[in-house]
Short mmCIF file of C-alpha atoms and ligand atoms in Angstrom, two decimals:
data_model
loop_
_atom_site.label_atom_id
_atom_site.label_comp_id
_atom_site.label_asym_id
_atom_site.label_seq_id
_atom_site.Cartn_x
_atom_site.Cartn_y
_atom_site.Cartn_z
CA UNK P 65 186.68 138.20 85.40
CA UNK P 66 183.82 137.02 82.57
CA UNK P 67 184.28 136.16 79.16
CA UNK P 68 183.15 138.73 76.71
CA UNK P 69 181.99 136.51 73.72
CA UNK P 70 178.77 134.53 73.46
CA UNK P 71 179.06 130.83 74.96
CA UNK P 72 176.73 128.02 74.20
CA UNK P 73 176.02 125.99 77.42
CA UNK P 74 174.52 122.50 77.86
CA UNK P 75 173.13 120.87 80.86
CA UNK P 76 172.02 117.20 81.15
CA UNK P 77 173.33 116.11 84.41
CA UNK P 78 170.17 114.81 85.58
CA UNK P 79 166.38 115.07 84.34
CA UNK P 80 166.36 118.37 82.60
CA UNK P 81 167.68 118.94 79.12
CA UNK P 82 168.94 122.36 79.05
CA UNK P 83 170.77 124.79 76.80
CA UNK P 84 171.51 128.59 77.10
CA UNK P 85 173.72 131.35 75.76
CA UNK P 86 175.51 133.53 77.87
CA UNK P 87 177.58 136.91 77.40
CA UNK P 88 180.00 137.98 80.17
CA UNK P 89 177.40 137.84 83.03
CA UNK P 90 174.28 138.20 80.87
CA UNK P 91 171.69 135.41 79.88
CA UNK P 92 170.73 135.67 76.39
CA UNK P 93 168.49 132.41 76.42
CA UNK P 94 167.80 129.97 78.95
CA UNK P 95 165.86 126.76 77.55
CA UNK P 96 164.81 123.85 79.77
CA UNK P 97 162.96 120.61 78.66
CA UNK P 98 161.85 119.03 81.76
CA UNK P 99 161.46 115.19 81.93
CA UNK P 100 158.99 115.35 84.98
CA UNK P 101 156.14 113.65 83.48
CA UNK P 102 158.45 110.99 82.23
CA UNK P 103 159.70 109.83 85.73
CA UNK P 104 156.82 110.79 87.64
CA UNK P 105 155.20 107.40 86.94
CA UNK P 106 158.22 105.65 88.56
CA UNK P 107 158.34 107.95 91.38
CA UNK P 108 162.02 109.11 90.63
CA UNK P 109 164.60 109.37 87.82
CA UNK P 110 165.12 106.31 86.01
CA UNK P 111 168.90 106.77 84.56
CA UNK P 112 168.37 105.07 81.41
CA UNK P 113 165.08 106.59 80.54
CA UNK P 114 166.63 109.98 81.46
CA UNK P 115 169.70 109.55 79.20
CA UNK P 116 167.16 108.54 76.06
CA UNK P 117 165.12 111.30 76.87
CA UNK P 118 167.99 114.03 76.51
CA UNK P 119 169.30 112.15 73.32
CA UNK P 120 165.69 113.11 71.92
CA UNK P 121 165.48 116.73 73.22
CA UNK P 122 168.96 117.73 72.89
CA UNK P 123 169.00 119.38 69.54
CA UNK P 124 165.68 121.23 69.69
CA UNK P 125 166.70 122.49 72.93
CA UNK P 126 170.05 123.79 71.46
CA UNK P 127 168.47 125.14 68.47
CA UNK P 128 166.09 127.38 70.31
CA UNK P 129 168.66 128.38 72.88
CA UNK P 130 171.08 129.86 69.68
CA UNK P 131 167.98 131.72 68.48
CA UNK P 132 169.13 135.08 69.86
CA UNK P 133 172.52 134.81 67.87
CA UNK P 134 170.55 135.20 64.85
CA UNK P 135 172.50 132.37 62.91
CA UNK P 136 176.27 133.69 64.32
CA UNK P 137 178.17 130.87 66.05
CA UNK P 138 179.00 131.01 69.65
CA UNK P 139 182.68 131.72 70.39
CA UNK P 140 182.76 128.75 72.97
CA UNK P 141 180.73 125.87 74.07
CA UNK P 142 180.63 124.37 77.33
CA UNK P 143 178.76 121.14 78.76
CA UNK P 144 178.34 119.95 82.38
CA UNK P 145 180.81 117.14 82.74
CA UNK P 146 180.47 116.39 86.81
CA UNK P 147 178.75 115.36 89.00
CA UNK P 148 175.57 113.74 87.72
CA UNK P 149 174.10 110.49 85.94
CA UNK P 150 176.67 109.44 83.69
CA UNK P 151 174.54 108.27 80.76
CA UNK P 152 172.84 111.76 81.13
CA UNK P 153 175.93 113.70 81.09
CA UNK P 154 177.16 111.62 78.25
CA UNK P 155 174.61 113.02 76.21
CA UNK P 156 175.13 116.68 76.83
CA UNK P 157 179.16 116.23 76.49
CA UNK P 158 179.06 114.42 73.21
CA UNK P 159 176.65 117.13 71.66
CA UNK P 160 179.23 119.91 72.91
CA UNK P 161 182.23 117.90 71.49
CA UNK P 162 180.45 117.53 67.97
CA UNK P 163 179.47 121.09 67.79
CA UNK P 164 182.84 122.52 69.11
CA UNK P 165 184.61 120.31 66.59
CA UNK P 166 182.49 121.17 63.71
CA UNK P 167 182.67 124.90 64.57
CA UNK P 168 186.16 124.87 65.67
CA UNK P 169 185.49 126.62 68.71
CA UNK P 170 187.08 125.93 72.35
CA UNK P 171 185.12 123.38 74.57
CA UNK P 172 184.73 123.31 78.42
CA UNK P 173 183.56 120.98 80.89
CA UNK P 174 181.83 122.55 84.03
CA UNK P 175 180.97 121.25 87.36
CA UNK P 176 177.47 121.31 88.07
CA UNK P 177 177.91 122.76 91.89
CA UNK P 178 180.12 125.63 90.61
CA UNK P 179 177.25 126.24 88.11
CA UNK P 180 174.74 126.50 90.95
CA UNK P 181 177.16 129.00 92.71
CA UNK P 182 177.83 131.09 89.78
CA UNK P 183 174.23 131.75 89.21
CA UNK P 184 174.77 134.30 92.02
CA UNK P 185 176.95 136.48 89.27
CA UNK P 186 174.24 136.53 86.90
CA UNK P 187 174.03 140.12 85.67
CA UNK P 188 170.34 140.37 86.79
CA UNK P 189 171.41 140.19 90.45
CA UNK P 190 173.47 143.31 90.11
CA UNK P 191 176.98 143.51 91.42
CA UNK P 192 178.94 140.34 91.92
CA UNK P 193 178.66 138.97 95.69
CA UNK P 194 181.58 140.63 97.74
CA UNK P 195 184.10 138.00 99.07
CA UNK P 196 184.37 136.29 101.26
CA UNK P 197 181.05 134.75 100.46
CA UNK P 198 179.24 131.80 102.60
CA UNK P 199 176.76 129.88 100.17
CA UNK P 200 174.54 127.02 101.09
CA UNK P 201 174.24 124.75 97.73
CA UNK P 202 171.11 122.84 98.47
CA UNK P 203 169.42 120.48 96.04
CA UNK P 204 168.23 117.02 95.37
CA UNK P 205 171.77 115.76 95.69
CA UNK P 206 173.68 118.08 97.53
CA UNK P 207 173.60 119.97 100.64
CA UNK P 208 176.92 121.98 101.30
CA UNK P 209 177.96 124.95 102.98
CA UNK P 210 180.56 126.51 100.94
CA UNK P 211 183.13 129.16 101.62
CA UNK P 212 184.11 131.34 98.54
CA UNK P 213 187.28 133.40 99.58
CA UNK P 214 188.61 133.67 95.96
CA UNK P 215 186.26 133.06 92.81
CA UNK P 216 186.96 129.51 91.61
CA UNK P 217 188.44 128.27 95.22
CA UNK P 218 186.05 126.77 97.31
CA UNK P 219 186.44 125.47 101.02
CA UNK P 220 183.73 122.96 102.00
CA UNK P 221 182.47 124.23 105.68
CA UNK P 222 179.87 121.62 106.15
CA UNK P 223 177.82 118.91 104.36
CA UNK P 224 174.93 116.23 104.74
CA UNK P 225 176.21 113.22 106.27
CA UNK P 226 173.24 111.31 104.39
CA UNK P 227 170.24 112.58 102.50
CA UNK P 228 170.36 116.08 100.71
CA UNK P 229 167.77 118.75 101.77
CA UNK P 230 166.08 118.14 98.49
CA UNK P 231 165.96 114.30 98.80
CA UNK P 232 164.01 114.89 102.28
CA UNK P 233 161.57 116.82 100.55
CA UNK P 234 161.14 114.32 97.78
CA UNK P 235 160.94 111.22 100.03
CA UNK P 236 158.72 112.77 102.48
CA UNK P 237 156.25 114.04 99.62
CA UNK P 238 156.23 110.59 98.15
CA UNK P 239 155.53 109.03 101.52
CA UNK P 240 152.44 111.50 101.71
CA UNK P 241 151.44 110.76 98.01
CA UNK P 242 152.30 114.15 96.70
CA UNK P 243 153.87 114.54 93.33
CA UNK P 244 157.81 114.48 92.02
CA UNK P 245 159.89 116.53 92.46
CA UNK P 246 158.54 116.98 96.26
CA UNK P 247 160.11 120.24 97.17
CA UNK P 248 157.51 122.32 95.16
CA UNK P 249 154.51 120.29 95.91
CA UNK P 250 155.38 120.42 99.99
CA UNK P 251 155.80 124.29 99.70
CA UNK P 252 152.34 124.54 98.09
CA UNK P 253 150.60 122.32 100.58
CA UNK P 254 152.49 124.13 103.44
CA UNK P 255 150.77 127.34 102.52
CA UNK P 256 147.63 126.63 104.45
CA UNK P 257 149.18 124.38 106.92
CA UNK P 258 150.06 124.79 110.71
CA UNK P 259 153.89 124.38 111.07
CA UNK P 260 153.75 123.57 114.78
CA UNK P 261 151.15 120.79 114.39
CA UNK P 262 153.60 117.99 114.22
CA UNK P 263 157.01 117.58 115.89
CA UNK P 264 159.63 116.44 113.58
CA UNK P 265 163.26 115.91 114.46
CA UNK P 266 166.09 118.50 113.72
CA UNK P 267 169.07 116.13 112.55
CA UNK P 268 172.45 116.37 114.27
CA UNK P 269 171.79 118.99 116.62
CA UNK P 270 175.13 118.68 118.43
CA UNK P 271 177.45 119.19 115.36
CA UNK P 272 176.96 122.67 114.42
CA UNK P 273 178.11 122.70 110.69
CA UNK P 274 176.74 119.39 109.37
CA UNK P 275 173.62 118.24 108.33
CA UNK P 276 171.60 114.88 108.41
CA UNK P 277 168.00 114.33 106.88
CA UNK P 278 167.54 110.69 106.77
CA UNK P 279 166.10 110.73 110.37
CA UNK P 280 163.29 113.14 109.03
CA UNK P 281 162.46 110.83 106.42
CA UNK P 282 161.82 107.98 109.02
CA UNK P 283 159.86 110.61 111.34
CA UNK P 284 157.58 111.31 108.23
CA UNK P 285 157.23 107.66 107.73
CA UNK P 286 156.02 107.15 111.38
CA UNK P 287 154.01 110.13 111.14
CA UNK P 288 152.01 108.77 108.15
CA UNK P 289 151.53 105.36 109.45
CA UNK P 290 150.36 106.54 113.11
CA UNK P 291 147.71 109.21 111.61
CA UNK P 292 146.45 107.17 108.53
CA UNK P 293 143.70 108.98 106.99
CA UNK P 294 143.51 111.49 110.05
CA UNK P 295 146.88 113.01 108.71
CA UNK P 296 146.49 116.52 107.80
CA UNK P 297 148.74 117.03 104.91
CA UNK P 298 148.95 120.59 104.68
CA UNK P 299 149.84 120.58 108.40
CA UNK P 300 152.50 117.80 107.63
CA UNK P 301 154.25 119.79 105.16
CA UNK P 302 154.18 122.99 106.78
CA UNK P 303 156.00 121.16 109.91
CA UNK P 304 158.13 119.73 107.46
CA UNK P 305 159.23 122.67 105.60
CA UNK P 306 159.55 124.69 108.90
CA UNK P 307 162.08 122.09 110.46
CA UNK P 308 164.17 121.95 107.01
CA UNK P 309 164.31 125.69 106.64
CA UNK P 310 165.08 126.06 110.47
CA UNK P 311 167.61 123.39 110.32
CA UNK P 312 169.38 124.85 107.33
CA UNK P 313 169.47 128.48 108.52
CA UNK P 314 170.66 127.77 112.01
CA UNK P 315 173.71 125.66 110.54
CA UNK P 316 174.46 128.57 107.99
CA UNK P 317 174.29 130.99 110.92
CA UNK P 318 176.57 128.94 113.05
CA UNK P 319 179.16 129.20 110.10
CA UNK P 320 178.74 132.97 109.75
CA UNK P 321 179.18 133.27 113.43
CA UNK P 322 182.83 131.38 112.94
CA UNK P 323 183.85 132.72 109.52
CA UNK P 324 183.15 136.71 108.96
CA UNK P 325 181.96 137.12 105.57
CA UNK P 326 181.03 139.96 103.32
CA UNK P 327 177.86 138.35 101.68
CA UNK P 328 175.57 135.35 102.08
CA UNK P 329 173.95 133.17 99.52
CA UNK P 330 171.86 130.38 98.87
CA UNK P 331 171.94 128.23 95.62
CA UNK P 332 170.56 124.81 93.89
CA UNK P 333 166.95 123.66 93.52
CA UNK P 334 166.04 124.07 97.14
CA UNK P 335 166.77 127.86 96.99
CA UNK P 336 163.51 128.26 94.98
CA UNK P 337 161.79 127.67 98.36
CA UNK P 338 160.27 130.79 99.29
CA UNK P 339 160.24 130.08 103.10
CA UNK P 340 163.81 129.13 102.80
CA UNK P 341 164.84 132.43 100.89
CA UNK P 342 162.91 134.69 103.46
CA UNK P 343 164.89 133.20 106.32
CA UNK P 344 168.33 133.42 104.70
CA UNK P 345 167.42 136.94 103.80
CA UNK P 346 166.68 137.70 107.43
CA UNK P 347 169.77 136.03 108.82
CA UNK P 348 171.87 138.30 106.28
CA UNK P 349 170.03 141.35 107.40
CA UNK P 350 170.65 140.82 110.91
CA UNK P 351 174.23 140.76 110.30
CA UNK P 352 174.26 143.56 107.80
CA UNK P 353 175.65 141.81 104.67
CA UNK P 354 173.77 141.55 101.43
CA UNK P 355 171.72 138.10 100.68
CA UNK P 356 172.12 136.57 96.85
CA UNK P 357 169.88 134.16 95.65
CA UNK P 358 169.13 133.24 91.96
CA UNK P 359 165.88 134.12 90.29
CA UNK P 360 163.62 131.19 90.28
CA UNK P 361 164.41 129.91 86.96
CA UNK P 362 168.19 129.75 87.74
CA UNK P 363 167.58 127.82 91.11
CA UNK P 364 166.48 124.57 89.59
CA UNK P 365 168.76 122.91 86.84
CA UNK P 366 169.48 124.99 84.08
CA UNK P 367 172.36 125.68 81.42
CA UNK P 368 172.39 129.35 82.19
CA UNK P 369 174.37 128.78 85.26
CA UNK P 370 176.65 126.59 83.47
CA UNK P 371 177.14 129.14 81.02
CA UNK P 372 178.05 131.66 83.88
CA UNK P 373 180.58 129.17 85.53
CA UNK P 374 181.90 128.50 81.91
CA UNK P 375 182.11 132.66 81.44
CA UNK P 376 184.30 132.70 84.31
CA UNK P 377 186.47 129.76 83.74
CA UNK P 378 187.01 130.66 79.97
CA UNK P 379 188.11 134.34 81.22
CA UNK P 380 190.61 132.57 83.51
CA UNK P 381 192.21 130.81 80.23
CA UNK P 382 190.70 127.13 81.24
CA UNK P 383 189.94 124.83 78.34
CA UNK P 384 188.91 121.42 78.13
CA UNK P 385 190.61 118.98 75.37
CA UNK P 386 188.72 116.40 73.31
CA UNK P 387 189.65 113.81 76.08
CA UNK P 388 187.18 115.51 78.92
CA UNK P 389 185.14 112.72 80.36
CA UNK P 390 182.09 112.86 82.28
CA UNK P 391 181.93 111.56 86.03
CA UNK P 392 179.09 110.80 88.65
CA UNK P 393 181.34 112.51 91.21
CA UNK P 394 183.10 115.77 91.24
CA UNK P 395 184.32 117.90 94.32
CA UNK P 396 184.32 121.63 94.38
CA UNK P 397 187.54 121.66 96.32
CA UNK P 398 189.30 119.64 93.44
CA UNK P 399 188.31 122.12 90.67
CA UNK P 400 191.55 123.87 90.60
CA UNK P 401 193.38 120.49 90.08
CA UNK P 402 190.60 119.58 87.24
CA UNK P 403 191.34 122.71 85.34
CA UNK P 404 195.14 122.51 85.80
CA UNK P 405 195.34 119.06 84.22
O1 KG4 C 760 169.30 121.78 91.67
P1 KG4 C 760 168.15 120.67 91.37
O2 KG4 C 760 167.32 121.28 90.23
O3 KG4 C 760 168.67 119.20 91.17
C1 KG4 C 760 169.85 118.81 91.57
O4 KG4 C 760 171.11 119.26 91.29
O5 KG4 C 760 169.66 117.94 92.29
O6 KG4 C 760 167.29 120.50 92.73
C2 KG4 C 760 166.12 119.69 92.76
C3 KG4 C 760 165.80 119.69 94.19
C4 KG4 C 760 164.63 118.49 94.11
O7 KG4 C 760 164.93 117.95 95.44
C5 KG4 C 760 163.75 119.52 94.48
O8 KG4 C 760 162.46 118.72 95.17
C6 KG4 C 760 163.93 120.82 95.03
O9 KG4 C 760 165.21 120.81 94.44
N1 KG4 C 760 163.06 121.84 95.03
C7 KG4 C 760 162.46 122.36 96.14
C8 KG4 C 760 161.78 123.46 95.46
N2 KG4 C 760 161.79 123.43 94.18
C9 KG4 C 760 162.56 122.36 93.77
N3 KG4 C 760 162.54 122.04 97.33
C10 KG4 C 760 161.71 123.01 98.16
N4 KG4 C 760 161.02 124.07 97.58
C11 KG4 C 760 160.91 124.42 96.59
N5 KG4 C 760 160.05 125.47 96.00
ZN1 ZN C 761 171.32 120.94 90.46
#
């Protein structure tokens, strides 16, 4: 099910310049150069600045990732081609095309979300998750409940109607004057806080499988304005984290009630949240099914996950030609058609 030869994978969909080498399901290297400091002064990712920073970082990052091959060439090259910032994606894809052409090896465009899901197949996590798998992909741009009945074929069970959960963490963190990206800052501040201190709304209570987080951002804004200097940042962060974790867990559990699954998973940047991991693990334990979540360095954006998705697709016989393009959007449910083209 996985490609037995070494693959060089490149990920530049947003603000991390990343490269990795994968063989089968094994991660041989995983290098990430973050642009966090660059965008911090603007309070968010500036697309043009991100693309230029990728241009600067891409070759040193690739060179470092190739070190375990001791001068040997990879047998294939993969790069994220969708979804993401088009200028950022173009840098990684152009580098991948140039190297694949120079080394005369196959090229593969990879969907970023499939990468997050395939991180659950990393060798370090043991056996690959038994199917059907229900996985919540939860990141800065996505909150999607996905059913995997067969590897490579995905059904969307529920999704956010507005902001992603990671966006809710980031926007609330900004309102409270915490750093970017906000999720980790909120998690740290929440450690000493009281999660019951402030009442924050749970979005879309009546719709069990879809999510809405934009009301949460407004509620945090009102709270910050109302409390002023009296606001306890740690209590606000604990309350915010608790409401997001509860909402994500409840909706995922509602899906598990409807669809009998043999495994349960969490993927994407927000899956680095320890409270969320614990809550999902408990839900899986309650149902007697195994829980899968990537190691911390494979949760937030990285190229190892892109290599794992590429390893799966290359083993299936998928290849991209030189005309493969980058795209701002790219749905998991359309991937079969994408690779059939
Ligand atoms: O997957 P990712 O690295 O990039 C996207 O594809 O969007 O996810 C980034 C998101 C950000 O919103 C960030 O705040 C969130 O993941 N995040 C966390 C944590 N670490 C990263 N959210 C909550 N708790 C964390 N520990
Ligand atoms: Zn991501």
